[in-house]
Coordinates of C-alpha atoms in Angstrom, one line a residue:
Chain A
X1 CA -10.2 -8.3 34.7
X2 CA -7.0 -7.2 32.5
X3 CA -7.0 -7.8 28.6
X4 CA -4.7 -10.7 28.1
X5 CA -2.4 -10.2 25.3
X6 CA -2.3 -13.7 22.8
X7 CA 1.4 -13.3 21.8
X8 CA 3.8 -11.6 23.3
X9 CA 3.7 -7.7 22.5
X10 CA 5.9 -5.9 20.4
X11 CA 6.8 -2.5 21.8
X12 CA 8.7 -0.6 18.3
X13 CA 6.5 0.9 15.8
X14 CA 5.5 -1.7 13.2
X15 CA 3.7 -1.7 9.5
X16 CA 0.2 -0.6 8.9
X17 CA -2.0 -2.8 7.5
X18 CA -3.7 0.0 5.9
X19 CA -0.5 0.7 4.0
X20 CA 0.0 -3.0 3.2
X21 CA -3.8 -2.8 1.7
X22 CA -2.7 0.2 -0.1
X23 CA 0.4 -1.7 -2.0
X24 CA -2.0 -4.7 -3.0
X25 CA -4.3 -2.6 -4.3
X26 CA -1.5 -0.8 -6.4
X27 CA 0.1 -4.4 -7.7
X28 CA -3.6 -5.2 -8.5
X29 CA -3.5 -1.5 -10.7
X30 CA -5.8 -0.2 -9.3
X31 CA -6.4 3.2 -10.8
X32 CA -7.7 5.2 -7.9
X33 CA -8.4 4.7 -4.1
X34 CA -10.1 6.4 -1.2
X35 CA -8.8 6.3 1.8
X36 CA -12.1 6.6 4.1
X37 CA -10.9 8.3 7.4
X38 CA -8.9 11.4 8.6
X39 CA -7.4 13.4 6.0
X40 CA -3.8 12.8 7.3
X41 CA -4.1 9.0 7.9
X42 CA -0.7 6.5 5.8
X43 CA -0.2 9.8 4.3
X44 CA 3.5 9.6 3.7
X45 CA 2.6 6.1 2.0
X46 CA -0.4 7.6 0.0
X47 CA 2.2 10.4 -1.2
X48 CA 5.0 7.8 -1.9
X49 CA 2.2 6.0 -4.2
X50 CA 1.2 8.2 -6.7
X51 CA 4.7 7.6 -7.7
X52 CA 4.0 4.3 -9.1
X53 CA 0.9 6.4 -10.7
X54 CA -2.0 5.2 -8.1
X55 CA -3.6 8.3 -6.7
X56 CA -4.7 8.0 -3.5
X57 CA -7.2 10.5 -2.0
X58 CA -9.5 10.7 1.8
X59 CA -12.6 11.5 3.1
X60 CA -11.3 13.4 4.8
X61 CA -13.2 12.6 8.3
X62 CA -13.1 15.2 10.9
X63 CA -14.7 15.3 14.7
X64 CA -17.7 16.7 12.6
X65 CA -17.7 13.0 10.7
X66 CA -16.5 10.5 13.8
X67 CA -19.7 12.0 15.5
X68 CA -22.4 11.6 12.6
X69 CA -20.3 9.2 10.5
X70 CA -19.2 9.7 6.6
X71 CA -21.1 8.2 4.4
X72 CA -22.2 11.0 3.0
X73 CA -18.9 12.1 2.5
X74 CA -17.7 8.9 0.9
X75 CA -20.2 9.4 -1.5
X76 CA -19.1 12.2 -2.6
X77 CA -15.6 11.6 -2.9
X78 CA -16.7 8.8 -5.5
X79 CA -18.3 10.8 -7.3
X80 CA -16.0 13.2 -7.8
X81 CA -13.2 10.6 -8.5
X82 CA -15.2 8.7 -10.9
X83 CA -15.9 12.2 -12.4
X84 CA -11.8 13.3 -12.3
X85 CA -10.1 10.5 -12.7
X86 CA -11.9 8.5 -14.8
X87 CA -10.9 5.0 -13.7
X88 CA -10.9 2.0 -14.5
X89 CA -10.3 0.1 -11.3
X90 CA -11.5 2.0 -8.2
X91 CA -10.5 0.8 -4.5
X92 CA -11.9 1.9 -1.5
X93 CA -9.8 0.9 1.8
X94 CA -11.0 1.9 6.0
X95 CA -9.0 3.3 8.4
X96 CA -9.2 3.0 12.2
X97 CA -11.1 5.8 12.7
X98 CA -13.8 4.8 10.3
X99 CA -14.2 1.0 11.1
X100 CA -14.6 1.8 15.2
X101 CA -17.6 4.1 14.2
X102 CA -18.9 1.3 12.0
X103 CA -18.8 2.5 8.8
X104 CA -20.0 0.8 5.7
X105 CA -18.0 1.2 2.4
X106 CA -20.6 -1.2 0.5
X107 CA -23.2 1.3 0.9
X108 CA -21.5 4.3 -0.8
X109 CA -21.3 1.9 -3.4
X110 CA -24.6 1.0 -3.8
X111 CA -26.0 4.2 -3.6
X112 CA -23.4 5.4 -6.7
X113 CA -23.4 2.5 -8.2
X114 CA -20.2 3.1 -11.0
X115 CA -19.8 0.8 -13.5
X116 CA -16.0 -0.4 -12.8
X117 CA -14.7 -2.3 -10.1
X118 CA -14.5 -1.7 -6.7
X119 CA -12.4 -3.4 -4.6
X120 CA -13.6 -2.8 -1.1
X121 CA -11.2 -3.3 1.8
X122 CA -12.5 -2.8 5.7
X123 CA -9.2 -2.7 6.7
X124 CA -8.1 -0.8 9.9
X125 CA -4.2 -0.8 11.7
X126 CA -4.9 -2.9 14.5
X127 CA -3.8 -6.0 13.0
X128 CA -0.8 -7.9 14.5
X129 CA 0.5 -8.6 11.3
X130 CA 0.2 -6.3 8.5
X131 CA -0.1 -9.1 6.3
X132 CA -3.6 -8.8 6.7
X133 CA -4.1 -6.0 5.7
X134 CA -3.1 -7.8 1.6
X135 CA -5.6 -10.2 2.7
X136 CA -8.1 -8.6 2.8
X137 CA -7.6 -6.8 -0.1
X138 CA -7.2 -10.3 -2.2
X139 CA -10.2 -11.5 -0.4
X140 CA -12.3 -8.3 -1.5
X141 CA -10.2 -8.6 -5.3
X142 CA -11.0 -12.4 -5.8
X143 CA -14.7 -11.5 -4.6
X144 CA -14.8 -8.9 -7.0
X145 CA -13.2 -11.7 -10.1
X146 CA -10.1 -9.3 -10.3
X147 CA -7.7 -12.3 -8.7
X148 CA -8.2 -15.9 -9.4
X149 CA -9.1 -18.4 -6.2
X150 CA -5.4 -20.3 -7.4
X151 CA -3.7 -17.0 -7.1
X152 CA -5.6 -16.0 -3.8
X153 CA -4.6 -19.2 -2.5
X154 CA -0.7 -19.0 -3.5
X155 CA -0.8 -15.4 -2.4
X156 CA -2.5 -16.2 1.2
X157 CA -0.2 -18.9 1.8
X158 CA 3.2 -16.7 0.8
X159 CA 2.1 -14.1 3.4
X160 CA 1.6 -16.5 5.4
X161 CA 5.7 -17.6 5.3
X162 CA 6.2 -13.7 5.2
X163 CA 4.7 -13.3 8.9
X164 CA 6.3 -16.5 9.6
X165 CA 9.8 -15.0 8.6
X166 CA 9.2 -11.8 10.5
X167 CA 8.3 -13.8 14.0
X168 CA 10.9 -16.3 13.3
X169 CA 14.1 -13.6 12.7
X170 CA 12.7 -10.8 11.7
X171 CA 11.1 -7.2 13.1
X172 CA 8.4 -9.3 14.7
X173 CA 10.9 -11.1 16.8
X174 CA 11.4 -9.8 19.5
X175 CA 9.6 -7.4 21.8
X176 CA 11.6 -4.2 21.7
X177 CA 14.4 -3.9 19.0
X178 CA 17.1 -1.0 18.5
X179 CA 17.3 0.3 15.3
X180 CA 21.0 0.3 13.9
X181 CA 22.7 1.8 10.9
X182 CA 24.5 -1.5 10.3
X183 CA 28.4 -2.0 9.4
X184 CA 30.2 1.1 8.3
X185 CA 30.1 0.5 4.4
X186 CA 32.9 1.2 3.4
X187 CA 34.4 -1.3 6.2
X188 CA 32.0 -4.1 4.8
X189 CA 32.9 -3.3 1.3
X190 CA 36.6 -3.9 1.5
X191 CA 36.4 -7.2 2.8
X192 CA 34.4 -8.5 0.9
X193 CA 36.7 -7.0 -2.1
X194 CA 39.4 -8.6 -0.7
X195 CA 37.7 -11.9 -0.4
X196 CA 37.4 -11.5 -4.2
X197 CA 40.7 -10.5 -4.6
X198 CA 41.7 -13.9 -2.9
X199 CA 40.0 -15.6 -5.6
X200 CA 37.3 -16.7 -2.8
X201 CA 34.5 -18.1 -4.5
X202 CA 30.9 -16.8 -3.5
X203 CA 27.7 -16.6 -3.5
X204 CA 25.6 -13.4 -4.5
X205 CA 21.8 -13.9 -3.8
X206 CA 19.1 -11.3 -4.6
X207 CA 16.0 -12.1 -2.5
X208 CA 14.2 -9.2 -2.2
X209 CA 11.0 -8.0 -1.6
X210 CA 9.0 -6.7 -5.1
X211 CA 10.0 -3.3 -6.2
X212 CA 12.6 -3.0 -3.6
X213 CA 15.0 -5.6 -5.8
X214 CA 14.9 -2.3 -8.4
X215 CA 18.0 -1.3 -5.9
X216 CA 19.1 -4.2 -4.1
X217 CA 19.9 -5.9 -7.3
X218 CA 22.2 -2.8 -7.9
X219 CA 24.2 -4.0 -5.5
X220 CA 24.4 -7.9 -6.6
X221 CA 25.1 -6.8 -10.3
X222 CA 28.1 -4.5 -8.1
X223 CA 29.6 -7.4 -6.6
X224 CA 29.3 -9.3 -10.2
X225 CA 30.6 -6.5 -11.9
X226 CA 33.8 -5.7 -9.1
X227 CA 34.7 -9.3 -9.3
X228 CA 34.8 -9.1 -13.0
X229 CA 36.8 -6.4 -13.0
X230 CA 39.3 -8.2 -10.8
X231 CA 39.3 -11.0 -12.9
X232 CA 37.8 -13.2 -10.7
X233 CA 34.3 -13.1 -12.5
X234 CA 33.8 -16.9 -12.8
X235 CA 34.5 -17.6 -9.5
X236 CA 30.7 -15.8 -8.0
X237 CA 27.1 -18.1 -8.7
X238 CA 24.8 -15.7 -8.9
X239 CA 20.8 -15.9 -7.8
X240 CA 17.4 -13.8 -7.6
X241 CA 13.9 -14.5 -7.2
X242 CA 12.8 -12.8 -10.7
X243 CA 10.6 -15.0 -12.0
X244 CA 8.9 -13.0 -14.8
X245 CA 5.9 -15.8 -14.8
X246 CA 4.5 -15.5 -11.0
X247 CA 3.1 -13.0 -8.5
X248 CA -0.1 -10.1 -9.2
X249 CA 0.7 -8.3 -12.5
X250 CA 2.9 -5.4 -11.2
X251 CA 5.7 -7.8 -9.8
X252 CA 5.7 -9.6 -12.8
X253 CA 6.5 -6.3 -15.0
X254 CA 9.6 -5.6 -12.2
X255 CA 10.5 -8.5 -12.3
X256 CA 10.8 -8.8 -16.2
X257 CA 13.0 -4.9 -16.0
X258 CA 15.0 -5.9 -13.4
X259 CA 16.3 -9.2 -14.7
X260 CA 16.6 -7.1 -18.4
X261 CA 18.8 -4.4 -16.8
X262 CA 21.4 -7.2 -15.3
X263 CA 21.4 -9.0 -18.2
X264 CA 21.8 -5.9 -20.3
X265 CA 24.5 -5.3 -17.7
X266 CA 26.2 -8.5 -18.5
X267 CA 25.1 -10.2 -15.6
X268 CA 24.8 -14.2 -15.5
X269 CA 21.9 -15.0 -13.5
X270 CA 22.5 -19.1 -12.9
X271 CA 19.4 -19.4 -10.8
X272 CA 16.5 -18.0 -10.3
X273 CA 14.9 -18.9 -7.2
X274 CA 11.5 -17.5 -7.2
X275 CA 9.1 -14.5 -8.4
X276 CA 9.4 -10.9 -6.6
X277 CA 6.5 -12.0 -4.2
X278 CA 8.2 -15.1 -3.1
X279 CA 11.0 -13.6 -0.4
X280 CA 9.2 -15.2 2.1
X281 CA 9.9 -18.8 0.1
X282 CA 12.7 -18.4 -1.9
X283 CA 15.3 -18.5 0.1
X284 CA 14.6 -22.3 1.1
X285 CA 15.0 -22.9 -3.0
X286 CA 18.5 -21.3 -2.7
X287 CA 19.2 -23.1 0.6
X288 CA 18.9 -26.6 -1.5
X289 CA 20.7 -25.4 -4.5
X290 CA 23.4 -24.4 -2.7
X291 CA 23.8 -27.4 -0.5
X292 CA 23.9 -29.3 -3.8
X293 CA 26.3 -27.7 -5.8
X294 CA 27.7 -25.2 -3.6
X295 CA 28.5 -26.7 0.2
X296 CA 32.2 -25.4 -0.1
X297 CA 32.0 -22.2 -1.4
X298 CA 33.7 -19.3 1.0
X299 CA 31.0 -16.3 0.9
X300 CA 27.9 -15.1 0.6
X301 CA 26.2 -11.7 -0.4
X302 CA 22.3 -11.3 0.3
X303 CA 20.5 -8.7 -0.5
X304 CA 16.9 -7.9 0.5
X305 CA 15.2 -10.2 3.1
X306 CA 18.4 -12.1 3.8
X307 CA 16.6 -12.8 7.4
X308 CA 14.2 -15.2 5.0
X309 CA 17.3 -18.0 4.3
X310 CA 17.7 -20.9 6.5
X311 CA 21.6 -20.6 7.9
X312 CA 22.0 -24.9 7.7
X313 CA 24.0 -24.5 3.6
X314 CA 25.5 -21.4 5.1
X315 CA 26.4 -21.3 8.5
X316 CA 30.3 -21.9 7.0
X317 CA 30.4 -19.0 4.9
X318 CA 31.3 -15.5 5.7
X319 CA 27.7 -13.8 5.3
X320 CA 27.4 -10.2 4.1
X321 CA 23.8 -8.9 4.1
X322 CA 22.2 -5.8 2.8
X323 CA 18.6 -5.1 4.3
X324 CA 16.6 -2.1 4.5
X325 CA 15.4 -2.6 7.9
X326 CA 17.2 -0.9 10.7
X327 CA 15.6 -2.8 12.8
X328 CA 17.2 -6.1 11.2
X329 CA 20.5 -5.4 12.4
X330 CA 20.1 -6.7 15.4
X331 CA 18.1 -10.5 14.5
X332 CA 20.5 -10.7 12.3
X333 CA 23.8 -10.5 13.8
X334 CA 21.9 -12.9 16.1
X335 CA 21.3 -15.5 13.3
X336 CA 25.4 -15.3 12.7
X337 CA 25.7 -13.2 9.6
X338 CA 28.9 -11.6 10.1
X339 CA 28.2 -8.0 7.9
X340 CA 24.6 -6.4 7.9
X341 CA 24.6 -3.1 5.8
X342 CA 21.3 -1.2 5.8
X343 CA 20.5 0.7 3.2
X344 CA 18.3 3.4 4.2
X345 CA 15.2 4.7 2.7
X346 CA 15.4 2.4 0.4
X347 CA 12.3 1.4 -0.4
X348 CA 10.6 5.3 -1.7
X349 CA 13.2 4.7 -4.0
X350 CA 12.1 2.4 -6.0
X351 CA 8.5 3.7 -6.4
X352 CA 8.5 4.7 -10.0
X353 CA 10.9 3.5 -11.2
X354 CA 11.3 1.0 -14.0
X355 CA 15.2 0.5 -13.8
X356 CA 17.1 -0.3 -11.6
X357 CA 18.3 2.4 -9.1
X358 CA 21.7 2.8 -7.9
X359 CA 22.7 1.9 -4.0
X360 CA 24.8 3.3 -1.5
X361 CA 26.6 -0.3 -0.8
X362 CA 27.2 -0.7 -4.7
X363 CA 28.5 2.5 -5.5
X364 CA 30.9 2.1 -2.3
X365 CA 31.9 -1.1 -4.0
X366 CA 33.0 0.1 -7.3
X367 CA 34.4 3.3 -6.2
X368 CA 36.7 1.3 -4.1
X369 CA 37.9 -1.1 -7.2
X370 CA 38.1 2.1 -8.9
X371 CA 40.4 3.9 -6.6
X372 CA 42.4 0.6 -6.5
Chain B
X1 CA -32.9 -18.9 4.6
X2 CA -34.3 -18.9 8.2
X3 CA -36.3 -15.7 9.0
X4 CA -33.6 -13.0 10.4
X5 CA -35.6 -10.3 13.2
X6 CA -34.6 -8.2 15.8
X7 CA -36.8 -6.3 18.1
X8 CA -36.5 -2.4 19.4
X9 CA -37.8 -0.7 22.0
X10 CA -36.6 1.3 24.6
X11 CA -34.2 0.6 27.2
X12 CA -36.1 -1.4 30.3
X13 CA -39.6 -2.1 28.2
X14 CA -39.0 -5.4 28.0
X15 CA -37.4 -6.6 24.6
X16 CA -35.2 -9.4 26.6
X17 CA -38.9 -10.6 28.4
X18 CA -40.2 -11.1 25.1
X19 CA -37.5 -11.7 22.6
X20 CA -36.6 -14.9 25.1
X21 CA -40.9 -15.7 25.5
X22 CA -40.9 -15.7 21.6
X23 CA -38.0 -18.0 21.4
X24 CA -39.3 -20.7 23.7
X25 CA -42.7 -20.3 22.2
X26 CA -41.7 -21.0 18.5
X27 CA -39.6 -23.9 19.9
X28 CA -42.3 -25.7 21.6
X29 CA -43.7 -25.1 17.9
X30 CA -40.5 -27.0 16.7
X31 CA -38.6 -24.6 15.1
X32 CA -35.5 -24.2 15.2
X33 CA -34.1 -21.0 16.9
X34 CA -31.4 -18.9 17.5
X35 CA -30.9 -16.5 20.1
X36 CA -28.0 -13.2 19.7
X37 CA -27.8 -11.4 22.7
X38 CA -26.3 -7.9 21.3
X39 CA -26.4 -5.9 24.3
X40 CA -23.2 -5.5 26.7
X41 CA -25.2 -6.5 29.6
X42 CA -25.5 -10.1 28.3
X43 CA -29.0 -11.0 30.0
X44 CA -31.3 -11.8 26.6
X45 CA -30.5 -15.7 26.8
X46 CA -30.2 -16.0 31.0
X47 CA -33.8 -17.4 30.6
X48 CA -33.7 -20.1 27.9
X49 CA -31.4 -21.6 30.0
X50 CA -32.5 -22.1 34.2
X51 CA -30.8 -18.8 35.3
X52 CA -27.3 -20.0 34.0
X53 CA -24.9 -17.1 33.0
X54 CA -22.9 -18.3 29.5
X55 CA -19.8 -16.8 28.8
X56 CA -19.8 -13.9 26.0
X57 CA -18.2 -13.8 22.7
X58 CA -16.0 -10.9 24.1
X59 CA -15.4 -12.5 27.7
X60 CA -13.3 -15.0 25.1
X61 CA -12.1 -12.2 22.8
X62 CA -10.8 -11.1 26.1
X63 CA -8.9 -14.0 27.2
X64 CA -7.3 -13.9 23.8
X65 CA -8.6 -17.0 22.9
X66 CA -9.0 -18.4 19.5
X67 CA -12.6 -18.6 19.5
X68 CA -14.4 -22.1 18.0
X69 CA -18.1 -22.2 17.6
X70 CA -18.7 -24.7 20.4
X71 CA -17.5 -22.1 22.5
X72 CA -19.8 -19.3 22.0
X73 CA -23.5 -21.3 21.5
X74 CA -25.3 -22.6 24.0
X75 CA -28.3 -24.9 24.0
X76 CA -31.2 -23.7 26.5
X77 CA -34.7 -24.2 26.2
X78 CA -35.7 -27.1 23.8
X79 CA -33.0 -26.8 22.1
X80 CA -32.7 -22.9 21.6
X81 CA -29.3 -21.8 20.4
X82 CA -27.8 -19.2 22.8
X83 CA -25.1 -17.0 22.2
X84 CA -24.4 -14.0 24.1
X85 CA -21.9 -10.6 22.3
X86 CA -21.1 -8.9 25.7
X87 CA -18.9 -6.2 25.5
X88 CA -17.1 -3.6 27.8
X89 CA -17.8 -2.5 31.5
X90 CA -20.1 0.3 31.5
X91 CA -18.0 3.2 30.6
X92 CA -14.4 1.5 29.1
X93 CA -13.7 1.2 25.6
X94 CA -15.8 0.7 22.4
X95 CA -19.0 -1.5 22.8
X96 CA -20.1 -0.8 19.3
X97 CA -16.9 -1.8 17.8
X98 CA -17.1 -5.1 20.1
X99 CA -20.5 -5.8 18.5
X100 CA -19.1 -5.3 14.6
X101 CA -16.2 -7.5 15.7
X102 CA -18.5 -10.1 16.9
X103 CA -20.6 -9.9 13.8
X104 CA -17.9 -10.8 11.8
X105 CA -16.7 -13.5 13.9
X106 CA -20.3 -15.6 13.8
X107 CA -20.8 -14.9 10.2
X108 CA -17.1 -16.6 10.2
X109 CA -17.4 -19.4 12.3
X110 CA -21.0 -20.0 12.9
X111 CA -23.8 -22.3 11.8
X112 CA -26.1 -21.1 14.4
X113 CA -27.2 -18.0 12.3
X114 CA -27.5 -20.1 8.6
X115 CA -29.0 -23.3 10.0
X116 CA -32.1 -22.7 11.6
X117 CA -35.2 -21.7 10.8
X118 CA -35.6 -18.2 13.2
X119 CA -32.8 -15.5 14.8
X120 CA -33.9 -13.3 16.9
X121 CA -31.4 -10.0 17.5
X122 CA -31.8 -9.1 20.7
X123 CA -30.1 -5.2 20.0
X124 CA -29.8 -2.2 23.0
X125 CA -32.8 -0.1 23.3
X126 CA -30.7 2.7 22.4
X127 CA -28.7 2.5 19.4
X128 CA -25.7 4.8 20.5
X129 CA -23.5 4.4 17.3
X130 CA -23.0 2.8 14.3
X131 CA -22.2 -0.5 15.5
X132 CA -25.8 -1.2 17.5
X133 CA -26.7 -1.6 13.8
X134 CA -23.9 -3.6 12.3
X135 CA -26.4 -6.6 12.6
X136 CA -28.9 -5.2 10.1
X137 CA -25.8 -3.3 7.9
X138 CA -24.4 -6.9 7.4
X139 CA -27.6 -8.0 6.6
X140 CA -28.0 -10.2 8.8
X141 CA -31.4 -8.8 10.0
X142 CA -34.1 -8.8 7.8
X143 CA -37.6 -7.9 10.2
X144 CA -37.3 -5.6 12.4
X145 CA -39.9 -5.0 15.4
X146 CA -40.9 -2.2 17.8
X147 CA -42.1 -3.0 21.5
X148 CA -43.6 -0.4 23.1
X149 CA -46.3 0.4 26.1
X150 CA -48.8 3.6 25.4
X151 CA -46.7 6.1 27.6
X152 CA -45.4 9.0 25.8
X153 CA -41.6 8.0 26.9
X154 CA -41.4 4.1 25.4
X155 CA -43.5 5.7 22.3
X156 CA -40.9 8.4 21.5
X157 CA -38.0 6.0 21.6
X158 CA -40.2 3.9 19.3
X159 CA -41.2 6.7 16.7
X160 CA -37.0 7.3 17.3
X161 CA -36.5 4.0 16.3
X162 CA -38.6 4.0 13.2
X163 CA -37.1 6.8 12.2
X164 CA -33.8 5.5 12.2
X165 CA -34.6 2.2 10.6
X166 CA -36.5 4.1 7.9
X167 CA -33.0 5.5 6.8
X168 CA -31.1 3.0 6.8
X169 CA -34.1 1.6 4.7
X170 CA -35.4 -1.0 6.7
X171 CA -38.9 -2.3 7.0
X172 CA -40.8 -2.6 9.7
X173 CA -42.5 -5.7 10.2
X174 CA -44.8 -5.0 13.0
X175 CA -45.3 -3.1 16.8
X176 CA -45.8 -5.1 19.7
X177 CA -47.7 -3.7 22.7
X178 CA -46.0 -4.6 26.0
X179 CA -48.4 -2.7 28.8
X180 CA -47.0 -1.0 31.6
X181 CA -51.6 -0.4 32.2
X182 CA -51.6 3.0 31.1
X183 CA -55.1 4.2 30.0
X184 CA -56.5 3.1 27.2
X185 CA -53.0 1.2 26.0
X186 CA -54.0 -1.4 24.0
X187 CA -56.1 2.1 21.8
X188 CA -53.0 4.4 21.7
X189 CA -50.5 1.9 20.5
X190 CA -52.9 0.4 17.8
X191 CA -53.2 3.9 16.5
X192 CA -49.5 4.6 16.5
X193 CA -49.3 1.7 14.5
X194 CA -51.4 2.6 12.0
X195 CA -50.4 6.0 11.9
X196 CA -46.7 4.9 11.1
X197 CA -47.7 2.5 8.0
X198 CA -47.7 -0.9 9.8
X199 CA -49.8 -3.1 12.4
X200 CA -50.6 -4.0 16.1
X201 CA -49.3 -7.7 16.5
X202 CA -49.9 -8.1 20.0
X203 CA -50.9 -6.8 23.3
X204 CA -49.0 -8.0 26.3
X205 CA -50.7 -7.2 29.4
X206 CA -49.0 -6.3 32.4
X207 CA -48.2 -10.1 34.0
X208 CA -46.5 -10.2 37.3
X209 CA -45.6 -13.8 36.5
X210 CA -43.4 -12.4 33.8
X211 CA -41.1 -11.2 36.7
X212 CA -42.0 -14.4 38.8
X213 CA -40.6 -16.5 36.5
X214 CA -37.5 -14.8 34.7
X215 CA -36.3 -14.0 38.7
X216 CA -36.0 -17.9 38.6
X217 CA -34.3 -18.5 35.8
X218 CA -37.4 -19.0 33.2
X219 CA -39.3 -18.0 30.7
X220 CA -43.6 -18.1 31.6
X221 CA -43.7 -20.9 28.2
X222 CA -41.2 -23.3 30.3
X223 CA -42.3 -22.1 33.8
X224 CA -46.0 -21.8 33.5
X225 CA -47.2 -23.0 30.2
X226 CA -51.2 -23.1 30.6
X227 CA -51.1 -19.5 31.8
X228 CA -52.5 -16.7 30.2
X229 CA -49.9 -15.0 29.3
X230 CA -48.1 -17.5 27.6
X231 CA -50.9 -18.4 25.5
X232 CA -50.5 -14.3 24.2
X233 CA -46.8 -15.3 23.8
X234 CA -47.0 -18.0 22.1
X235 CA -49.9 -16.6 19.5
X236 CA -47.2 -13.1 19.2
X237 CA -44.6 -15.7 17.9
X238 CA -47.0 -17.0 15.8
X239 CA -47.7 -13.9 14.3
X240 CA -44.0 -13.4 13.5
X241 CA -43.9 -16.6 12.0
X242 CA -46.3 -15.6 9.8
X243 CA -45.9 -14.2 6.6
X244 CA -46.9 -10.2 6.1
X245 CA -46.8 -6.8 4.4
X246 CA -43.9 -4.8 5.5
X247 CA -43.1 -1.2 4.2
X248 CA -40.7 0.9 6.0
X249 CA -42.4 3.3 8.6
X250 CA -43.6 7.2 8.7
X251 CA -42.5 8.5 12.3
X252 CA -45.2 10.6 13.3
X253 CA -44.1 14.8 14.8
X254 CA -43.9 15.1 18.3
X255 CA -47.0 17.0 18.3
X256 CA -48.8 14.4 17.1
X257 CA -47.2 11.6 19.3
X258 CA -48.2 13.7 22.1
X259 CA -51.9 14.4 21.2
X260 CA -52.2 10.3 20.8
X261 CA -51.1 9.8 24.2
X262 CA -54.1 11.4 25.3
X263 CA -56.6 9.6 23.9

């Protein structure tokens, strides 16, 4: 009997639940994470997370480990981690290989009995939605008493929304999405500057996922600065999901850091539309404010997760979207976003930083106004 | 808290027959019983359901259904709750992973393993990989029993199972002899039980009635309640439900095992 798919197949590579669990542990200020599995599993992200100060080590399971089990290796690595890093908080994350062979993360923890909390995440990459990795990590954090029931429920509903956003208009919306570099940056910048010069009114929205705000905010800042330089600063309304009182510890800190940088650079944020982890729902708040106050505006610049913004109150505006997903270009165009710019490889550049990082599109905008 | 047990033993030695007759005997005594078939063959509960084959958890998972408790828990003889985990066709995929996934699902959606007096996990004869011990590792099985005959190979398997259980620091609650008609069988198995630090709970004589009833889709408890063999199963059921000492078994070496079967 053939195996039936619950939902339509998606062929392009999708984000990994294991990696999602790793990022969640980082947001929970975990010091060291042990990946229980093969040495190469999630290498790129494990490496990148070190930029954010979280150590990631592996039990390096090989063929012998797959056949005979990896319990002893996990005990050994856990003991070594405690000795070497003296961590205050440890994470253990499963992989496809260790979960298929039935490894019990908890057994190793019972054997070693560390005197600091250990967040055990029994996860593999075989989940359709990578948000599952976040939920499993948070469930374990809740069981350890690291997050509250209230925060857990809040996160869970946000993740559900995030999954829906991806299914509606994101990278999970089609069986296959062609990657694209989007529109040429200087062409898009030219048009945007033209509109600002004409004195058109624009909404400048940052709706970024967590630390990606460090670079996306640079674009919003550039838009505000360009308008200012062209004498039309007051025509731009700025919105950002930079509520400093919402989210896991790291997200709050980052919101504070980005907001601080923007304000120091002289940009006024007219509306805070949510926290850095509220990118799936902050767009609704933005949409509501636009409907009430700025329905007659001419254009909108949306950075971060532009596809999370409902189109109802935007459809008469000329839309400029900046994403970091090459597979987000096609869905955004289909939604009606006229200009779509991709900041390629944005995420890695926003790890290990606590200030705004220059973006290509932001730099292009600034340079073109300087030349003019 | 229900009593949660698993019966281990060499493949074909009669685990499912024993499990279903014990389930039926306990149900007769008024206990609420749940039986979880963990073998991909999914034949643990068939004699409690008058020969009916129920859909397995893995069947439904393969169909991509959202599984609810009603879809997988079926009521058999005198209210015994029956669940079959099922698995892939032989030689395809990973049955062990199937058990892990099914156990996780059961814990999430089912009250049948909590709101009851006795849960019997009918596990496959060979614990070939990590998945097959998931019920033990996840803490769902608290008592282990080993079923064997007095012949060398089944005893060898039983001894190996004891090795596995002691590695998991799981205690052994008793040995059951399912006779195949070997000489001195009761004495051999009784001695084996004693030497590994356990006890012989029951000697089930070879009786064709068990097979006859099974062929028609019944346990002997249901179809031949007044038979001598039904009495044996009732006695075993009482022994299982009774509190008793359980120690971690000390497996024998192969030399001693061979000697033992020569008595």
